[in-house]
Short mmCIF file of C-alpha atoms and ligand atoms in Angstrom, two decimals:
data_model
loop_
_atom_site.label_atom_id
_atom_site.label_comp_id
_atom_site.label_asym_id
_atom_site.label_seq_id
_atom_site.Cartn_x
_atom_site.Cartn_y
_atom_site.Cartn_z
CA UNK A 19 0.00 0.00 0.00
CA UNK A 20 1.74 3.50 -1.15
CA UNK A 21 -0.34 6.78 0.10
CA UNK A 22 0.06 10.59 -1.16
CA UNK A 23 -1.44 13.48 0.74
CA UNK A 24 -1.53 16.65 -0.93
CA UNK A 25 -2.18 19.54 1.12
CA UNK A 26 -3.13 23.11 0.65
CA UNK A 27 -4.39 23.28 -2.70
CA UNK A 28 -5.00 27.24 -3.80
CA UNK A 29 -8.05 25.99 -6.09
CA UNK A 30 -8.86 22.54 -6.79
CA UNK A 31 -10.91 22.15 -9.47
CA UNK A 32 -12.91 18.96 -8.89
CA UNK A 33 -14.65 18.67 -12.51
CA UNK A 34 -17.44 16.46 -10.12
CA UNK A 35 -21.18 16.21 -11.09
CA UNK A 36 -21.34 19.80 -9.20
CA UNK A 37 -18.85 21.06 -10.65
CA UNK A 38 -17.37 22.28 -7.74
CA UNK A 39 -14.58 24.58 -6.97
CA UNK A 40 -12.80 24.26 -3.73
CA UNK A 41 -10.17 26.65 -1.74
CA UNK A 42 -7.15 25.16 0.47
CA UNK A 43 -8.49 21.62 -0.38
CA UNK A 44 -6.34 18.45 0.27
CA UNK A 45 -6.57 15.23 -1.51
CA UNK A 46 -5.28 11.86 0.39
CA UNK A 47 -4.25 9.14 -2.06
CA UNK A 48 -4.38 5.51 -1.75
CA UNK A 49 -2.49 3.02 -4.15
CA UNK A 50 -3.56 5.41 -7.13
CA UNK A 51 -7.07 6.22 -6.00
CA UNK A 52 -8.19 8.92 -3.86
CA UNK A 53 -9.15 8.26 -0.70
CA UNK A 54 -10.77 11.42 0.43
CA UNK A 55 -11.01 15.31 -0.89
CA UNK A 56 -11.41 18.48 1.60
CA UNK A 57 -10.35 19.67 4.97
CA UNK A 58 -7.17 18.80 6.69
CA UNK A 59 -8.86 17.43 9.67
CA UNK A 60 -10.79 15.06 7.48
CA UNK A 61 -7.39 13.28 6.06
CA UNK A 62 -5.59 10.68 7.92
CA UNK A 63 -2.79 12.01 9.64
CA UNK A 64 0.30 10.72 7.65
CA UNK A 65 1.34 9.64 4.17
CA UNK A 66 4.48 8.52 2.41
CA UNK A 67 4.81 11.13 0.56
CA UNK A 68 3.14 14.70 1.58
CA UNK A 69 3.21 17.44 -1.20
CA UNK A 70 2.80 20.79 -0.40
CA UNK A 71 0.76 22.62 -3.10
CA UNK A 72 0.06 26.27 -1.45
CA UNK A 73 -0.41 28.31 -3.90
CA UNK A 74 -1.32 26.24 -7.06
CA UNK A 75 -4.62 25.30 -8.81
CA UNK A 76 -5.14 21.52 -9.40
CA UNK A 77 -7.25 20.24 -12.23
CA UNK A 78 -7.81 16.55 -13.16
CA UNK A 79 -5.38 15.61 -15.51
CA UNK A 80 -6.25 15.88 -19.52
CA UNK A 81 -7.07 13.56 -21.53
CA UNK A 82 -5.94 13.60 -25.05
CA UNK A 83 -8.17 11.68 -27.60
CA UNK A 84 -6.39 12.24 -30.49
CA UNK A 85 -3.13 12.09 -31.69
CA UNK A 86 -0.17 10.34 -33.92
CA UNK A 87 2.90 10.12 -32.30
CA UNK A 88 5.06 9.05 -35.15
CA UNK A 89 4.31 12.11 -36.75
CA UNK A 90 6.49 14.44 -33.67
CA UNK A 91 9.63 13.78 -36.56
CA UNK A 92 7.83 15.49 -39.25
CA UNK A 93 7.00 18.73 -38.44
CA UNK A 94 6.92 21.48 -40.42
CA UNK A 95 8.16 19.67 -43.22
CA UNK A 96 9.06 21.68 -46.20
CA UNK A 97 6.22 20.94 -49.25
CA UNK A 98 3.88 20.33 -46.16
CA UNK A 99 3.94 23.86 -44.26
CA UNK A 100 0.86 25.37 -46.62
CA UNK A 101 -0.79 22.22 -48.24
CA UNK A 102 -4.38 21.11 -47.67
CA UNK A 103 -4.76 17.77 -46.02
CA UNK A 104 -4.77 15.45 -48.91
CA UNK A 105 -1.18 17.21 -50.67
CA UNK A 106 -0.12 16.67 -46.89
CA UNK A 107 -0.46 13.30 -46.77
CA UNK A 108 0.34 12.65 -50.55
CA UNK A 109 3.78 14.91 -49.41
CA UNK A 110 4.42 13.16 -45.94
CA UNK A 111 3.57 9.23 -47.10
CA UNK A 112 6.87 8.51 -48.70
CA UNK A 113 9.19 10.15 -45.40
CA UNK A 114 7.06 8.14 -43.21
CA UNK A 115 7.61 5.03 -45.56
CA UNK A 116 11.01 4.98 -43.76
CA UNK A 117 10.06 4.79 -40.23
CA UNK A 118 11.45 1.88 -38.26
CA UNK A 119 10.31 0.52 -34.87
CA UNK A 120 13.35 2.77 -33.28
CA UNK A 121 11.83 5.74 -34.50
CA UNK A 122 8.50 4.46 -33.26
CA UNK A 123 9.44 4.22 -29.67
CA UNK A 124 11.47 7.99 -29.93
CA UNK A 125 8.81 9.90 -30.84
CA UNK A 126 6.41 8.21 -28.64
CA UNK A 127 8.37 9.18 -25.91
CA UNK A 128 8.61 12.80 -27.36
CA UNK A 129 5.11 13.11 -27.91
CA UNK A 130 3.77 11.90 -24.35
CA UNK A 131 6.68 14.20 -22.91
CA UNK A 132 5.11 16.85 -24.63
CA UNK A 133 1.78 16.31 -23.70
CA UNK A 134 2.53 15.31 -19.66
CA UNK A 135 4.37 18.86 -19.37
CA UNK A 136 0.98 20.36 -20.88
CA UNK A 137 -1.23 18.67 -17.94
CA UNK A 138 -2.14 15.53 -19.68
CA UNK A 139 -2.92 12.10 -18.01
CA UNK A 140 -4.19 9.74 -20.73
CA UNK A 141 -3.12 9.79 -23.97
CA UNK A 142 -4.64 8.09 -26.89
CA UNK A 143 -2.83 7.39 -30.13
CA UNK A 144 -3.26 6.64 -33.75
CA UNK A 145 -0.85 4.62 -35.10
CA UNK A 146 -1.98 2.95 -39.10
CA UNK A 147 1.74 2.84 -40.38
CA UNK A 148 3.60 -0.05 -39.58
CA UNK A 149 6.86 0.10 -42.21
CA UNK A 150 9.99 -1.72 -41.67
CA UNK A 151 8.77 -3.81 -39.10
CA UNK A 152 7.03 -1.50 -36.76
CA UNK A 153 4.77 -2.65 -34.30
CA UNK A 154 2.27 -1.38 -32.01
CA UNK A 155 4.07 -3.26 -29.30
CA UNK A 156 6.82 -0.13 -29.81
CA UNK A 157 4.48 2.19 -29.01
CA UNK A 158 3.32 0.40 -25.70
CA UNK A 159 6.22 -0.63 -24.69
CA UNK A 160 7.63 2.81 -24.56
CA UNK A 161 5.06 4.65 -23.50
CA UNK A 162 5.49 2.76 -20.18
CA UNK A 163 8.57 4.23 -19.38
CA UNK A 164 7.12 7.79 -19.18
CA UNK A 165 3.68 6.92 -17.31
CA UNK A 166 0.65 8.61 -18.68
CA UNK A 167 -2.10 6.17 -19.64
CA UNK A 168 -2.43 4.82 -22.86
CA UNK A 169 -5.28 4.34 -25.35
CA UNK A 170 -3.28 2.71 -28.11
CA UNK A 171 -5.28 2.59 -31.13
CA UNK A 172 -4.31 -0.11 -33.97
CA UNK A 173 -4.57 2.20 -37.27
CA UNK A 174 -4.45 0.36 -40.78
CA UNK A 175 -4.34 1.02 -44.32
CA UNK A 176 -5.72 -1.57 -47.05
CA UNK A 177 -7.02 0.95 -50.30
CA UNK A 178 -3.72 1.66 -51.40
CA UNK A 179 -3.42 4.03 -54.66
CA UNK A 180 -3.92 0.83 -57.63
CA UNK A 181 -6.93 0.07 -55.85
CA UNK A 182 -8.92 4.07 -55.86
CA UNK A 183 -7.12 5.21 -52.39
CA UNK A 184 -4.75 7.76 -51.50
CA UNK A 185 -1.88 6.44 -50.02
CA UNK A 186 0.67 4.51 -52.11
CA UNK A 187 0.64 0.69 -52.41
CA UNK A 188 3.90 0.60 -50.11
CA UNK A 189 2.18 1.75 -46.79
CA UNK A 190 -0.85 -0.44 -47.02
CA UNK A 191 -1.21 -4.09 -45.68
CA UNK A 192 -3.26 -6.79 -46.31
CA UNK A 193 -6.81 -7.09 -44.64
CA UNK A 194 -6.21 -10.50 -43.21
CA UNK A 195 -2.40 -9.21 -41.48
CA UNK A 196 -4.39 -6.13 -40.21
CA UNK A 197 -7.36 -8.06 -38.37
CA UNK A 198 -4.88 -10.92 -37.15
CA UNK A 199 -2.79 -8.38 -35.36
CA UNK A 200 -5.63 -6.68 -34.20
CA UNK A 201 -6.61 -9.58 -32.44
CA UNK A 202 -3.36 -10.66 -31.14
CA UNK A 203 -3.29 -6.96 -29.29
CA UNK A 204 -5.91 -7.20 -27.94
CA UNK A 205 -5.44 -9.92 -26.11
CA UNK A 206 -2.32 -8.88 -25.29
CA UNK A 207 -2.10 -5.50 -23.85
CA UNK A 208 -5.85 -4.86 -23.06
CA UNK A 209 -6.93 -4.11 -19.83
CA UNK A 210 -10.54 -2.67 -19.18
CA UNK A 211 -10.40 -2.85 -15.36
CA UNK A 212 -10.77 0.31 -13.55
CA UNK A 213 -7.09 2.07 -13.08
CA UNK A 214 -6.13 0.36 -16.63
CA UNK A 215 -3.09 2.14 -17.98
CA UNK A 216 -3.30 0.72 -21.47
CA UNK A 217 -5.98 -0.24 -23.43
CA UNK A 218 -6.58 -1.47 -27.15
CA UNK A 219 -9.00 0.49 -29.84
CA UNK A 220 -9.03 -1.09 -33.64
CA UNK A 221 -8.88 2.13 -35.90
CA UNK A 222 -8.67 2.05 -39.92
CA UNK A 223 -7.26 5.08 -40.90
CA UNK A 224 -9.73 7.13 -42.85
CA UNK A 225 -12.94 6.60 -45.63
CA UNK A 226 -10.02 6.99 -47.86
CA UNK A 227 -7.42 4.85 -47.01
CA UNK A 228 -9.31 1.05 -46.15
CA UNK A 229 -12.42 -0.55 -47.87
CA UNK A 230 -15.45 -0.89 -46.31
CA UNK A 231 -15.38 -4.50 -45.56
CA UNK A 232 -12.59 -3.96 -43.47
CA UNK A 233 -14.44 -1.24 -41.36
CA UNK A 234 -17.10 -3.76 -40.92
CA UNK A 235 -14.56 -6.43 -40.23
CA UNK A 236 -12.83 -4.34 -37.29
CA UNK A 237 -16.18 -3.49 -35.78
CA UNK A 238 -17.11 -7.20 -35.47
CA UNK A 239 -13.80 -8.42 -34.00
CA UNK A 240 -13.66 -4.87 -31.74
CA UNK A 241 -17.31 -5.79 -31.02
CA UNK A 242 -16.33 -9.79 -29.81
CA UNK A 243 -13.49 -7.96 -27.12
CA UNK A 244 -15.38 -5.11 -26.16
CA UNK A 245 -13.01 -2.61 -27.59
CA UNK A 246 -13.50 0.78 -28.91
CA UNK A 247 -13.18 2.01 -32.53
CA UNK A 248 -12.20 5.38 -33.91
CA UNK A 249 -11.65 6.66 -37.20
CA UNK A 250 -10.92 10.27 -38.92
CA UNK A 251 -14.12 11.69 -39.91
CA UNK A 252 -15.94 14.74 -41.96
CA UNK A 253 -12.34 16.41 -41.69
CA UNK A 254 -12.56 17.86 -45.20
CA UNK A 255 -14.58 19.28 -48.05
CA UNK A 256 -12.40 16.98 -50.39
CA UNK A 257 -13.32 13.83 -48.35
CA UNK A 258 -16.91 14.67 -48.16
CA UNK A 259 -16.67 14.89 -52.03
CA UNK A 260 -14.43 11.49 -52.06
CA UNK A 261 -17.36 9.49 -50.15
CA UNK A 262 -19.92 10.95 -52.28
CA UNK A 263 -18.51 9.72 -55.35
CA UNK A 264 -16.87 6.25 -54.18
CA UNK A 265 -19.87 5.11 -51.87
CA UNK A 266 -22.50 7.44 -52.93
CA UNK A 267 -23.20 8.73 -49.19
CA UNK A 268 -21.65 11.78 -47.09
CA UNK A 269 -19.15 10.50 -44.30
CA UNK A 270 -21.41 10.05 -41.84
CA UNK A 271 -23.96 7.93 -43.48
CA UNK A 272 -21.11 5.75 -44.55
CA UNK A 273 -20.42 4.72 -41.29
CA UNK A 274 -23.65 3.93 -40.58
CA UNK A 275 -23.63 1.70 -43.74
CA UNK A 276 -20.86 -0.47 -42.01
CA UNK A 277 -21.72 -0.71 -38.98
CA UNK A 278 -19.77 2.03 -37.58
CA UNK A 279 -21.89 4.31 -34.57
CA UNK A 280 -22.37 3.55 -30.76
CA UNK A 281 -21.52 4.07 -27.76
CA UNK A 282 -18.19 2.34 -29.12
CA UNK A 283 -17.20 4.89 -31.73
CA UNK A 284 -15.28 7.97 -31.63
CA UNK A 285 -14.44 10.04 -34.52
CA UNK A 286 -11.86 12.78 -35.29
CA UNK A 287 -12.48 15.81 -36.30
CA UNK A 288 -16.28 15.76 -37.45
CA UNK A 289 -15.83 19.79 -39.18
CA UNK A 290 -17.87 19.14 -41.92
CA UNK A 291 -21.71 17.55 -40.39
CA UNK A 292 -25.19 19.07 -40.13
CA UNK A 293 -27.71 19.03 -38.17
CA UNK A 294 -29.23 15.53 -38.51
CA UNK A 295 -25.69 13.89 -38.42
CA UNK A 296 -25.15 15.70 -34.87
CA UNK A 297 -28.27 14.33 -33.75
CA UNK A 298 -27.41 10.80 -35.09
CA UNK A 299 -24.30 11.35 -33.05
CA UNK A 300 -26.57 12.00 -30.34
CA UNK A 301 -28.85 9.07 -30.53
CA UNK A 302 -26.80 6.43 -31.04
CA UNK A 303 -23.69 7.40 -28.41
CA UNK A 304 -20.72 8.05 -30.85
CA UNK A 305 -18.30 10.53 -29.88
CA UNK A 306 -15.94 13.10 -31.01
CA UNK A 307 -12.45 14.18 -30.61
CA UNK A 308 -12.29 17.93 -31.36
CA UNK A 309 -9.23 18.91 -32.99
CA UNK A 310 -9.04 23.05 -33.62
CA UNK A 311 -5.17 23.14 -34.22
CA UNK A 312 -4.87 20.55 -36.92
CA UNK A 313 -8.37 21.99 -38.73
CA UNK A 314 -6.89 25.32 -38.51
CA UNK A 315 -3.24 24.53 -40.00
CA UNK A 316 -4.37 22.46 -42.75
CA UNK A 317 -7.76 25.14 -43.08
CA UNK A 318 -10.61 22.25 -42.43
CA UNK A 319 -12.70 24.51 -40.76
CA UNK A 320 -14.65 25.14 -37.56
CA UNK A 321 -16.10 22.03 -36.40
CA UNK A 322 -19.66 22.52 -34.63
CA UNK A 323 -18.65 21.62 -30.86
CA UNK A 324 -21.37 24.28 -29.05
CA UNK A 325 -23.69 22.24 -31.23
CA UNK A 326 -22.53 18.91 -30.14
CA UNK A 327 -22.80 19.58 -26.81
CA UNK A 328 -26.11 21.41 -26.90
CA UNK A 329 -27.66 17.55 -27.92
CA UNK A 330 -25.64 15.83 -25.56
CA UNK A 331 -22.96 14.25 -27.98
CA UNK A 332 -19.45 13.69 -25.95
CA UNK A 333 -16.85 15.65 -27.04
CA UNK A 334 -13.37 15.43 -26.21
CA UNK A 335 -10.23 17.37 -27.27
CA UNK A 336 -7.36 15.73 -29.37
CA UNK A 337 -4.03 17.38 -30.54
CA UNK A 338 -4.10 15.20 -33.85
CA UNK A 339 -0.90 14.42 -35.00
CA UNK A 340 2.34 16.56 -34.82
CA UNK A 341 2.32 16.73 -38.59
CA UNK A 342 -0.45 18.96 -38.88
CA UNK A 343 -0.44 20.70 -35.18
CA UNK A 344 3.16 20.84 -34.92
CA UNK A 345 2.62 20.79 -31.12
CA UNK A 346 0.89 18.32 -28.53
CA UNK A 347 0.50 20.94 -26.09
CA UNK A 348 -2.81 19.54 -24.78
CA UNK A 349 -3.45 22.76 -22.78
CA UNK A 350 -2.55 24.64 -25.43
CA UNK A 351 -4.98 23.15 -27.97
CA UNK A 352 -7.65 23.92 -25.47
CA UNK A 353 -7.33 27.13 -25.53
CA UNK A 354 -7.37 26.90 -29.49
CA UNK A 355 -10.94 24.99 -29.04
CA UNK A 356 -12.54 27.71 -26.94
CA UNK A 357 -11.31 30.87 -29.21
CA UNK A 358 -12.23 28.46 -32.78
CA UNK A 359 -15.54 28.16 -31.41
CA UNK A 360 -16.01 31.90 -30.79
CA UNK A 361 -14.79 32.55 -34.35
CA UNK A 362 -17.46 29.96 -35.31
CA UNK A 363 -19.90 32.18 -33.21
CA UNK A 364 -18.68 35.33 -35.02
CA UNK A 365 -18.94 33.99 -38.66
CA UNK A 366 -22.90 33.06 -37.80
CA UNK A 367 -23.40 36.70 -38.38
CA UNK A 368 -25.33 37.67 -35.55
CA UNK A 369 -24.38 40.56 -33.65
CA UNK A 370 -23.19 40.20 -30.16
CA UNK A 371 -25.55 41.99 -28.72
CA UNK A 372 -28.97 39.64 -30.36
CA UNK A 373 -30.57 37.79 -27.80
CA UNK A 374 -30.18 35.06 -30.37
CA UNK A 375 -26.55 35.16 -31.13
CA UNK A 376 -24.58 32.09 -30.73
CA UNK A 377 -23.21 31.55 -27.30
CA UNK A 378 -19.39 32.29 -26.60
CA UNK A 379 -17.70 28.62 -25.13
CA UNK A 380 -16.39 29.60 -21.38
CA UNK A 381 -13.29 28.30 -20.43
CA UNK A 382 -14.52 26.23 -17.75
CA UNK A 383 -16.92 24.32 -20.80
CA UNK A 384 -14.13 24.23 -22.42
CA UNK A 385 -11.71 22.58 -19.60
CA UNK A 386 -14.60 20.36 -18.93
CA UNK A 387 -14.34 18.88 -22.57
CA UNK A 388 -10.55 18.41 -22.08
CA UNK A 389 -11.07 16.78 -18.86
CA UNK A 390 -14.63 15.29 -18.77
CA UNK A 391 -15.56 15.13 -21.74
CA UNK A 392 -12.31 13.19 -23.38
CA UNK A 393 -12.86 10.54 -20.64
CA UNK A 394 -16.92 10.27 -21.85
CA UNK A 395 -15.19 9.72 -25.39
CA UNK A 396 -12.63 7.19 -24.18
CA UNK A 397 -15.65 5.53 -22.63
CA UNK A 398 -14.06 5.47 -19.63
CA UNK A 399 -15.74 6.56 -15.84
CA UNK A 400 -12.33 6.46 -13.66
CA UNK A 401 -10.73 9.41 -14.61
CA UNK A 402 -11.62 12.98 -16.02
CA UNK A 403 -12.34 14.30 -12.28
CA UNK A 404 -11.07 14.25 -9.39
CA UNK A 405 -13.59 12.02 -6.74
CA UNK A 406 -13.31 9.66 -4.36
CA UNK A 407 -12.63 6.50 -5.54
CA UNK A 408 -11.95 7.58 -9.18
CA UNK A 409 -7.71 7.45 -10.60
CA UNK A 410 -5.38 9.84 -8.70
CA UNK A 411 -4.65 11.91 -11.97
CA UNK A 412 -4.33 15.39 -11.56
CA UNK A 413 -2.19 18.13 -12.89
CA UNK A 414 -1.04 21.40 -10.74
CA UNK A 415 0.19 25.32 -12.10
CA UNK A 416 1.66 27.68 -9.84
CA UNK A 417 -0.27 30.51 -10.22
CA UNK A 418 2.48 32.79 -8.81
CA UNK A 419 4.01 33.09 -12.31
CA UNK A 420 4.26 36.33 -14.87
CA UNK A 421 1.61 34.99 -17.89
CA UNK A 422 -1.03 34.96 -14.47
CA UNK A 423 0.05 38.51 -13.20
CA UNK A 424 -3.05 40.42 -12.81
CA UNK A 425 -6.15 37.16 -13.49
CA UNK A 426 -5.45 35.93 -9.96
CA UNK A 427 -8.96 36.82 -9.24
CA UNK A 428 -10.22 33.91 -11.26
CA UNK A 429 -7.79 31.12 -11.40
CA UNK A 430 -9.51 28.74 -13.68
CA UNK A 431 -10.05 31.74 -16.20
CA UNK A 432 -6.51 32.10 -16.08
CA UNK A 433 -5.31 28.87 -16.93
CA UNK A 434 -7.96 28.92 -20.38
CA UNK A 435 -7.25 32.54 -20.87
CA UNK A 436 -4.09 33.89 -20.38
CA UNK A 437 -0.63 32.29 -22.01
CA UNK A 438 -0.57 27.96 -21.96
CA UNK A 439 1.84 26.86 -19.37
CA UNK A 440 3.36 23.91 -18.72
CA UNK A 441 2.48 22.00 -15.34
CA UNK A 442 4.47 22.44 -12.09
CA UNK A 443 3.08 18.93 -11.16
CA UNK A 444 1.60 15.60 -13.22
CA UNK A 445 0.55 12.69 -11.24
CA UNK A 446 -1.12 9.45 -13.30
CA UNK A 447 -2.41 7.05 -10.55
CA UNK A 448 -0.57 8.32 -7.85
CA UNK A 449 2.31 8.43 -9.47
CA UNK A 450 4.53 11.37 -9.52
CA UNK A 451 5.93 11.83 -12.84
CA UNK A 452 6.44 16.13 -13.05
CA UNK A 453 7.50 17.57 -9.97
CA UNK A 454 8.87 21.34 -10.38
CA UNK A 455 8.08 21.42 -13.65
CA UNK A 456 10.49 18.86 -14.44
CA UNK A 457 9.37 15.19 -15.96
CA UNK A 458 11.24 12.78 -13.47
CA UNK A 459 10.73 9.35 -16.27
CA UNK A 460 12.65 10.55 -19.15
CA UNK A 461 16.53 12.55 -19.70
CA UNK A 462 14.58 15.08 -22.23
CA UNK A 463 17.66 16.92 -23.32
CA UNK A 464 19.19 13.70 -24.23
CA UNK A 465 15.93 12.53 -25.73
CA UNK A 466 15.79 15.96 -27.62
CA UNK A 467 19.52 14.57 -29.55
CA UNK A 468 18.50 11.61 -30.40
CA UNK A 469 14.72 12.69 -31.85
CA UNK A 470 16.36 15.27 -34.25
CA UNK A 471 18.89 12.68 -35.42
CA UNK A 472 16.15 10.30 -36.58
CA UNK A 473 14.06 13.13 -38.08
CA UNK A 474 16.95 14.39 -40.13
CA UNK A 475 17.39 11.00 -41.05
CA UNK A 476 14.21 10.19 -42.31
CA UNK A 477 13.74 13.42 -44.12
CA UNK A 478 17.02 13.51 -45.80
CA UNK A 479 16.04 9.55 -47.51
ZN1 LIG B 522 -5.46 12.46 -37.17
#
């Protein structure tokens, strides 16, 4: 049995079914649960471990529910900087044809890093390429040396370019290889108990990239384990137009074709979906992972998250892939989602002041998707707030810092509004893995070396 107490917390933000806010709250921790949240006199008097967080607001940790790892060594890659998404990939498929499990396991590393020093707890990835002998195994396996939890998500490719898709014939494998190894994961690395710090998700890519009997396929083997599925989604105008013409439906009704919405489902991106697709969303349970930075970069559009929400669909918030972000500062991109959605509220064309304009997202709706929200979409009920008896993950910012001079009057405001920080603090299950701003599971400087020496290398052939 390990125990934490934290003491003096400036503002915890619980995230609870009240939502509340609490001052000078402490939090005792028992073998990565929490035993009890509130007054000093109501915690048991020791711990091993007391942390003294005077001074700081704690929220529960992030959750990320969207993202490629891999793509961390190809940012801002030359020929990719201003391309739509579709010249991206076209651009970025041949560098990535030359990844190799090594390369896998650095920029997983780099990636969850990145996204534990922005106040994430759970990440989940997308990995469909699996060149030169890459496995999703690399992925896991590393990710366990840094400690935020893990929603590994087995991507594939089958429609390669002779057969009407977009990627070339080189990255795509065959159905049969694709659902075998799905299987074999799964049983595996997946663990749906409460406190789980990895679990499985079968993901083809895209509309564009696998046939539709291997969509169906997935769902019925995901279906047999009780895993999740996720796909890309209504990112684009071009794949709206791609599904119209190859299957004769819009995205959406495509996946309802094979077999693809439930509770079980989560999407990327959903930009481009009206009305009655929301509501289907809404009916049948599927949720979405909101992705502002990436639809900005590569100039998707706004996707309709107040709208979303307003019929109850889960939303979380995803950093997509480094590729088209360039960053997996989770914090960060939740800022992006709450001032996208007031430029979405702008371009309606009301004016601010008409009782029926479109409301402006707050930033505590906003950290509730990030925190909330992505565990709703992960379908998972032991983490995204901080509650007895739910995982110890929680994230803490000292407020006594220049970007929060003068907001100190509204400490949640300040973490949404003013400049993204990194944490001070990250604890997954208990688990200390930042403390003073510094991740304690991984040499990053050295790390930094050896991530730019196999991104030169695979951009330079
Ligand atoms: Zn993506």
């Amino acid at each position: 049995m390990t125990t934490l107490l934290i003491k003096n917390i400036h503002t915890l933000v619980t995230m609870d079914d009240q939502r509340r806010e609490l001052r000078n709250a402490n939090i005792h921790i028992k073998d990565g649960f929490i035993q009890s949240i509130g007054a000093i006199d109501e915690m048991p008097d020791s711990a091993d471990e007391v942390l003294d967080l005077s001074g700081h607001i704690v929220f529960p940790g992030l959750v990320n529910t969207h993202h490629h790892f891999y793509q961390t060594l190809t940012r801002a890659v030359p020929g990719t900087q201003d391309a739509n998404l579709f010249n991206w990939l076209v651009t970025l498929y041949p560098i990535w044809a030359r990844i190799t499990p090594e390369d896998i396991r650095i920029s997983t590393q780099t990636a969850l890093a990145e996204l534990a020093l922005s106040g994430c707890t759970t990440a989940s990835d997308h990995l469909y390429l699996f060149p030169n002998g890459s496995r999703l195994d690399d992925e896991i396996e590393a990710a366990a040396q840094i400690g935020l939890r893990l929603h590994a998500s087995r991507g594939s490719m089958s429609l390669g370019e002779s057969q009407g898709g977009l990627p070339p014939d080189s990255v795509v494998d065959t159905e049969e290889d694709i659902l075998k190894d799905s299987q074999r994961l799964i049983e595996t690395y997946h663990d749906p108990n409460p406190g789980s710090m990895v679990q499985i998700v079968l993901a083809p890519c895209s509309p564009f990239s696998v046939t539709g009997e291997l969509m169906r396929q997935s769902a019925q083997l995901a279906r047999e384990y009780g895993v999740q599925l996720h796909t890309h989604l209504a990112e684009t105008q071009d794949e709206e137009d791609f599904c119209l013409e190859k299957f004769g439906h819009r995205p959406v009704a495509y996946m309802q074709e094979v077999g693809w919405v439930g509770e079980d489902v989560w999407f990327a991106h959903c930009v481009h979906v009206n009305n009655e697709e929301i509501q289907l969303f809404a009916n049948t349970g599927c949720g979405v992972a909101h992705c502002p930075g990436s639809n900005m970069r590569l100039g998707s559009g706004i996707a309709p998250i107040l709208a979303m929400r307003a019929k109850g669909v889960d939303v979380g918030i995803g950093v997509d892939g480094s590729a088209s972000n360039d960053s997996s500062h989770l914090l960060e991109e939740t800022r992006r989602a709450m001032l996208l959605a007031r430029v979405g509220a702008g371009l309606s064309g009301a004016s601010r002041s008409d009782e029926d304009a479109p409301p402006l997202m707050s930033a505590r709706q906003t950290l509730e998707l990030a925190t909330r929200g992505g565990a709703a979409v992960l379908g998972r009920n032991d983490i995204g707030s901080l509650e007895v008896g739910k995982c110890a993950d929680l994230v803490a910012i000292d407020l006594n810092r220049l970007a929060y001079a003068g907001a100190l009057h509204d400490p949640v405001a300040a973490a949404l509004f003013c400049a993204p920080q990194n944490v001070d603090v990250n604890i997954v299950g208990g688990k200390i893995i930042i403390k003073e701003g510094k991740l304690t599971t991984l040499d990053v400087p050295h790390h930094i070396q050896k991530h730019n020496t196999a991104a030169a290398r695979l951009l330079n052939g």
